[in-house]
């Protein structure tokens, strides 16, 4: 009898052991499979699943003690941390269950945590207080237009904004928004800032603020227009992204201006809940408008990811919009008020109706807001504002004038693709013919389509052109930067001409007579411009150009130019240049250049250029525009 009971006991224990081993093996196998889950890898911001390298530079983001930890090691360490007991003298908020709500949400969905026991009860006071402030019914990508006063913002900037999903809400300024940027010392040298930004000398981080702060900074201070790209994500997926923000807000990333920038990392946040990425990790460069364009093409739950696009005008855009709505008489009355130090004891003003008075006062409010930002020496804006407030209080309630939507503010995703490849033929002295090839990294030039970019402007970086015959190939030019804004309209009622400026640096041939007489250069100029009609501009500028290499020299020059759209697809530019005679090439003292661009498809154009600088240089190029 005893032997029988012993045998039964042994068999039972072996059976239970096998069940336990099988369950353990199954659990281990489940973790191995889940460690390669796409969403889990996205939460860890891995660059490459095989190398286990993350874009996050802060080591305290990872719970595994292993340096260069694998996704499996981090998963096991995370689950272990979830089950750690609560320390008596340590705030609950430091516990993994409070630090990593998105990880917990995903693991609960994919892994049977009951096999590990009961999770401890924790009170995540800081997380809950922060989470209650953020609406999670909708998320929008905010694109702020380029800002020429800051090299890191010339291509525009991106934000994320979280809202309550009400498309008809009149005011969303209290919505929470997310920013990403490099952590730069206040007194950083501008040149060092550019170099370190390009080669990775800064850390970067996310920060959250209410949207009105960004609206004030971008729209009112820097006078930048914005566009809101509202996405169709479900509240559950929006909540998952927000939970992950809590995990990464304390962390640091390595910042690279060209690729690992705001555009790249916001794309990665949106990718958290998408089946396919909108921006690849392998892209050599990432631009804000590229992400905006990708959002319009992406799908979500078998439907379009993008819900709608809304234009958010800057204070300056509102001013110009109001000004265009005023009658000639109203413009004259407003100008008289400005001339008289914002005194409203003017007969012409007194004779206006209450509605007209409101229109003028509200337009002058916008005028003062813009002048204050553009003219740092203007010290009377406080007095003028007080005068405007007093006058507005004397008028009836209700808006007198409203912003009228304009078709001219084209969303950035409709702009032409930023990168360019070109093939062409060139002739020197009307005799010898060469083949040319070209590559431009970014972004647009003044002969490109102006849809989605600033009119009469140029923003090119790393533009290379090679010329070759049957025997040799030479670099014709390399423009590291080629930036210009030929039409900066003056503020209404200031009665001054529009301004124009130009900056360029790189390598070029000093003369058209040769293809092996290259020299390094840097130049800059400033001037005035006149808009002849909607699609034509004339400008005059003076500047200087410095040459470097075996020989060096400096030239002072003046230029006169004309830029126009002959038709919807055909643009022309003529530029006359007169420079001081320099030792490098005496005939460099004067030149004339004509350029024509015909856009025959959205991503294609053909261009003809003729330049007479010592000798005649003609070129015909076919250009293809593309982007990641």
mmCIF file of C-alpha atoms in Angstrom, residues 330-517:
data_model
loop_
_atom_site.group_PDB
_atom_site.id
_atom_site.type_symbol
_atom_site.label_atom_id
_atom_site.label_comp_id
_atom_site.label_asym_id
_atom_site.label_seq_id
_atom_site.Cartn_x
_atom_site.Cartn_y
_atom_site.Cartn_z
ATOM 1 C CA UNK A 330 -10.169 104.012 -44.282
ATOM 2 C CA UNK A 331 -6.458 103.543 -45.085
ATOM 3 C CA UNK A 332 -5.982 107.325 -45.221
ATOM 4 C CA UNK A 333 -7.773 107.867 -41.913
ATOM 5 C CA UNK A 334 -5.678 105.140 -40.249
ATOM 6 C CA UNK A 335 -2.472 106.706 -41.595
ATOM 7 C CA UNK A 336 -3.533 110.115 -40.230
ATOM 8 C CA UNK A 337 -4.089 108.564 -36.784
ATOM 9 C CA UNK A 338 -0.583 107.025 -36.870
ATOM 10 C CA UNK A 339 0.985 110.354 -37.938
ATOM 11 C CA UNK A 340 -0.810 112.115 -35.071
ATOM 12 C CA UNK A 341 0.583 109.754 -32.426
ATOM 13 C CA UNK A 342 -2.605 107.709 -32.264
ATOM 14 C CA UNK A 343 -4.836 110.616 -31.442
ATOM 15 C CA UNK A 344 -8.449 109.967 -32.373
ATOM 16 C CA UNK A 345 -9.452 113.651 -32.147
ATOM 17 C CA UNK A 346 -9.451 113.793 -35.932
ATOM 18 C CA UNK A 347 -12.457 115.109 -37.812
ATOM 19 C CA UNK A 348 -12.345 112.487 -40.585
ATOM 20 C CA UNK A 349 -12.310 109.725 -37.972
ATOM 21 C CA UNK A 350 -15.137 111.255 -35.937
ATOM 22 C CA UNK A 351 -17.346 111.371 -39.011
ATOM 23 C CA UNK A 352 -17.071 107.622 -39.606
ATOM 24 C CA UNK A 353 -19.723 105.129 -38.562
ATOM 25 C CA UNK A 354 -19.232 102.977 -35.468
ATOM 26 C CA UNK A 355 -18.549 99.934 -37.659
ATOM 27 C CA UNK A 356 -15.840 101.737 -39.657
ATOM 28 C CA UNK A 357 -14.228 102.977 -36.446
ATOM 29 C CA UNK A 358 -14.020 99.411 -35.123
ATOM 30 C CA UNK A 359 -12.474 98.257 -38.392
ATOM 31 C CA UNK A 360 -9.763 100.921 -38.215
ATOM 32 C CA UNK A 361 -9.001 100.456 -34.517
ATOM 33 C CA UNK A 362 -8.730 96.667 -34.822
ATOM 34 C CA UNK A 363 -6.485 97.018 -37.889
ATOM 35 C CA UNK A 364 -4.230 99.415 -35.981
ATOM 36 C CA UNK A 365 -3.958 96.898 -33.140
ATOM 37 C CA UNK A 366 -2.413 94.454 -35.621
ATOM 38 C CA UNK A 367 -0.178 97.234 -36.947
ATOM 39 C CA UNK A 368 1.217 97.951 -33.481
ATOM 40 C CA UNK A 369 1.783 94.238 -32.800
ATOM 41 C CA UNK A 370 3.880 93.875 -35.961
ATOM 42 C CA UNK A 371 5.806 97.142 -35.564
ATOM 43 C CA UNK A 372 6.754 96.182 -32.016
ATOM 44 C CA UNK A 373 8.395 92.963 -33.293
ATOM 45 C CA UNK A 374 10.061 94.417 -36.395
ATOM 46 C CA UNK A 375 11.321 97.709 -34.963
ATOM 47 C CA UNK A 376 13.131 97.206 -31.662
ATOM 48 C CA UNK A 377 13.753 100.949 -31.365
ATOM 49 C CA UNK A 378 10.069 101.821 -31.617
ATOM 50 C CA UNK A 379 9.360 102.945 -28.040
ATOM 51 C CA UNK A 380 5.890 104.440 -28.470
ATOM 52 C CA UNK A 381 3.978 101.166 -28.868
ATOM 53 C CA UNK A 382 2.849 101.115 -25.216
ATOM 54 C CA UNK A 383 1.379 104.608 -25.480
ATOM 55 C CA UNK A 384 -0.230 103.728 -28.805
ATOM 56 C CA UNK A 385 -1.705 100.524 -27.381
ATOM 57 C CA UNK A 386 -3.238 102.395 -24.423
ATOM 58 C CA UNK A 387 -4.769 104.890 -26.817
ATOM 59 C CA UNK A 388 -6.202 102.066 -28.968
ATOM 60 C CA UNK A 389 -7.638 100.259 -25.936
ATOM 61 C CA UNK A 390 -9.325 103.427 -24.669
ATOM 62 C CA UNK A 391 -10.844 104.115 -28.075
ATOM 63 C CA UNK A 392 -12.019 100.511 -28.506
ATOM 64 C CA UNK A 393 -13.775 100.618 -25.118
ATOM 65 C CA UNK A 394 -15.812 103.553 -26.375
ATOM 66 C CA UNK A 395 -17.124 101.497 -29.307
ATOM 67 C CA UNK A 396 -19.802 98.811 -29.392
ATOM 68 C CA UNK A 397 -19.009 95.167 -28.648
ATOM 69 C CA UNK A 398 -18.361 92.627 -31.405
ATOM 70 C CA UNK A 399 -15.626 92.243 -34.000
ATOM 71 C CA UNK A 400 -15.431 94.903 -36.661
ATOM 72 C CA UNK A 401 -13.224 92.999 -39.092
ATOM 73 C CA UNK A 402 -12.408 89.318 -39.598
ATOM 74 C CA UNK A 403 -9.585 87.460 -41.296
ATOM 75 C CA UNK A 404 -10.690 86.399 -44.761
ATOM 76 C CA UNK A 405 -9.291 83.116 -46.009
ATOM 77 C CA UNK A 406 -6.889 83.491 -48.930
ATOM 78 C CA UNK A 407 -5.867 80.949 -51.526
ATOM 79 C CA UNK A 408 -2.347 82.414 -51.517
ATOM 80 C CA UNK A 409 -1.438 80.635 -48.269
ATOM 81 C CA UNK A 410 -0.797 77.205 -49.742
ATOM 82 C CA UNK A 411 -0.073 74.416 -47.277
ATOM 83 C CA UNK A 412 3.572 73.232 -47.258
ATOM 84 C CA UNK A 413 2.760 69.662 -48.295
ATOM 85 C CA UNK A 414 1.702 71.029 -51.693
ATOM 86 C CA UNK A 415 5.173 72.424 -52.345
ATOM 87 C CA UNK A 416 7.462 70.792 -54.885
ATOM 88 C CA UNK A 417 9.709 68.011 -53.610
ATOM 89 C CA UNK A 418 12.907 69.485 -52.095
ATOM 90 C CA UNK A 419 15.732 67.473 -53.684
ATOM 91 C CA UNK A 420 16.852 67.739 -57.293
ATOM 92 C CA UNK A 421 18.725 65.681 -59.886
ATOM 93 C CA UNK A 422 19.620 67.219 -63.245
ATOM 94 C CA UNK A 423 21.130 66.320 -66.616
ATOM 95 C CA UNK A 424 22.033 68.808 -69.297
ATOM 96 C CA UNK A 425 24.191 70.189 -72.058
ATOM 97 C CA UNK A 426 26.375 73.285 -71.879
ATOM 98 C CA UNK A 427 28.190 75.324 -74.495
ATOM 99 C CA UNK A 428 31.164 77.635 -73.947
ATOM 100 C CA UNK A 429 32.068 80.285 -76.532
ATOM 101 C CA UNK A 430 29.354 78.856 -78.832
ATOM 102 C CA UNK A 431 31.785 76.128 -79.828
ATOM 103 C CA UNK A 432 32.654 73.360 -77.407
ATOM 104 C CA UNK A 433 29.787 71.328 -75.908
ATOM 105 C CA UNK A 434 29.842 69.681 -72.485
ATOM 106 C CA UNK A 435 27.553 67.378 -70.550
ATOM 107 C CA UNK A 436 26.413 68.460 -67.094
ATOM 108 C CA UNK A 437 25.009 66.598 -64.107
ATOM 109 C CA UNK A 438 23.705 68.122 -60.913
ATOM 110 C CA UNK A 439 22.442 67.297 -57.442
ATOM 111 C CA UNK A 440 20.724 69.528 -54.883
ATOM 112 C CA UNK A 441 19.989 68.281 -51.396
ATOM 113 C CA UNK A 442 17.338 70.894 -50.534
ATOM 114 C CA UNK A 443 15.021 72.941 -50.868
ATOM 115 C CA UNK A 444 13.702 75.402 -53.478
ATOM 116 C CA UNK A 445 14.850 78.269 -55.699
ATOM 117 C CA UNK A 446 13.249 81.433 -57.039
ATOM 118 C CA UNK A 447 12.499 79.806 -60.411
ATOM 119 C CA UNK A 448 10.630 76.917 -58.796
ATOM 120 C CA UNK A 449 6.910 76.759 -58.266
ATOM 121 C CA UNK A 450 6.005 79.133 -55.429
ATOM 122 C CA UNK A 451 3.250 76.849 -54.102
ATOM 123 C CA UNK A 452 3.795 76.162 -50.414
ATOM 124 C CA UNK A 453 6.957 78.292 -50.126
ATOM 125 C CA UNK A 454 7.758 81.991 -49.788
ATOM 126 C CA UNK A 455 7.412 83.970 -52.988
ATOM 127 C CA UNK A 456 10.519 85.433 -54.670
ATOM 128 C CA UNK A 457 12.831 83.534 -52.347
ATOM 129 C CA UNK A 458 15.630 81.004 -52.576
ATOM 130 C CA UNK A 459 16.699 78.403 -50.008
ATOM 131 C CA UNK A 460 19.235 75.907 -51.332
ATOM 132 C CA UNK A 461 21.836 73.835 -49.511
ATOM 133 C CA UNK A 462 24.458 71.549 -51.041
ATOM 134 C CA UNK A 463 23.832 72.261 -54.719
ATOM 135 C CA UNK A 464 26.507 70.557 -56.865
ATOM 136 C CA UNK A 465 27.018 70.745 -60.628
ATOM 137 C CA UNK A 466 29.617 68.760 -62.593
ATOM 138 C CA UNK A 467 30.665 69.495 -66.170
ATOM 139 C CA UNK A 468 32.427 66.993 -68.411
ATOM 140 C CA UNK A 469 33.610 66.316 -71.930
ATOM 141 C CA UNK A 470 35.074 63.096 -73.335
ATOM 142 C CA UNK A 471 38.410 63.663 -71.603
ATOM 143 C CA UNK A 472 37.781 65.106 -68.135
ATOM 144 C CA UNK A 473 35.153 66.011 -65.568
ATOM 145 C CA UNK A 474 35.303 69.079 -63.357
ATOM 146 C CA UNK A 475 33.201 70.587 -60.601
ATOM 147 C CA UNK A 476 31.469 73.564 -62.132
ATOM 148 C CA UNK A 477 30.069 74.810 -58.825
ATOM 149 C CA UNK A 478 29.198 73.818 -55.266
ATOM 150 C CA UNK A 479 26.757 76.029 -53.389
ATOM 151 C CA UNK A 480 26.912 75.078 -49.734
ATOM 152 C CA UNK A 481 24.247 77.679 -49.067
ATOM 153 C CA UNK A 482 22.330 79.899 -51.458
ATOM 154 C CA UNK A 483 19.685 81.860 -49.578
ATOM 155 C CA UNK A 484 17.782 84.937 -50.629
ATOM 156 C CA UNK A 485 14.555 86.761 -49.980
ATOM 157 C CA UNK A 486 13.963 89.222 -52.784
ATOM 158 C CA UNK A 487 10.672 90.594 -51.521
ATOM 159 C CA UNK A 488 10.201 91.493 -47.866
ATOM 160 C CA UNK A 489 7.196 93.821 -48.031
ATOM 161 C CA UNK A 490 7.188 96.844 -45.762
ATOM 162 C CA UNK A 491 4.595 97.196 -43.036
ATOM 163 C CA UNK A 492 1.435 98.981 -44.204
ATOM 164 C CA UNK A 493 1.426 102.741 -43.592
ATOM 165 C CA UNK A 494 5.234 102.918 -43.378
ATOM 166 C CA UNK A 495 5.569 104.090 -47.010
ATOM 167 C CA UNK A 496 8.909 102.372 -47.606
ATOM 168 C CA UNK A 497 10.053 100.031 -50.348
ATOM 169 C CA UNK A 498 10.245 96.309 -49.763
ATOM 170 C CA UNK A 499 13.660 94.945 -48.775
ATOM 171 C CA UNK A 500 15.759 92.230 -50.417
ATOM 172 C CA UNK A 501 18.793 90.266 -49.227
ATOM 173 C CA UNK A 502 21.058 87.502 -50.500
ATOM 174 C CA UNK A 503 23.715 85.185 -48.974
ATOM 175 C CA UNK A 504 25.751 82.566 -50.818
ATOM 176 C CA UNK A 505 28.911 80.558 -50.143
ATOM 177 C CA UNK A 506 30.708 77.711 -51.890
ATOM 178 C CA UNK A 507 32.964 76.996 -54.872
ATOM 179 C CA UNK A 508 32.673 78.220 -58.472
ATOM 180 C CA UNK A 509 34.633 78.955 -61.642
ATOM 181 C CA UNK A 510 35.942 82.507 -61.592
ATOM 182 C CA UNK A 511 35.397 82.753 -65.335
ATOM 183 C CA UNK A 512 33.139 81.140 -67.921
ATOM 184 C CA UNK A 513 36.164 80.772 -70.207
ATOM 185 C CA UNK A 514 37.482 77.741 -68.299
ATOM 186 C CA UNK A 515 36.284 74.784 -66.268
ATOM 187 C CA UNK A 516 39.406 74.384 -64.129
ATOM 188 C CA UNK A 517 39.787 77.850 -62.597
#
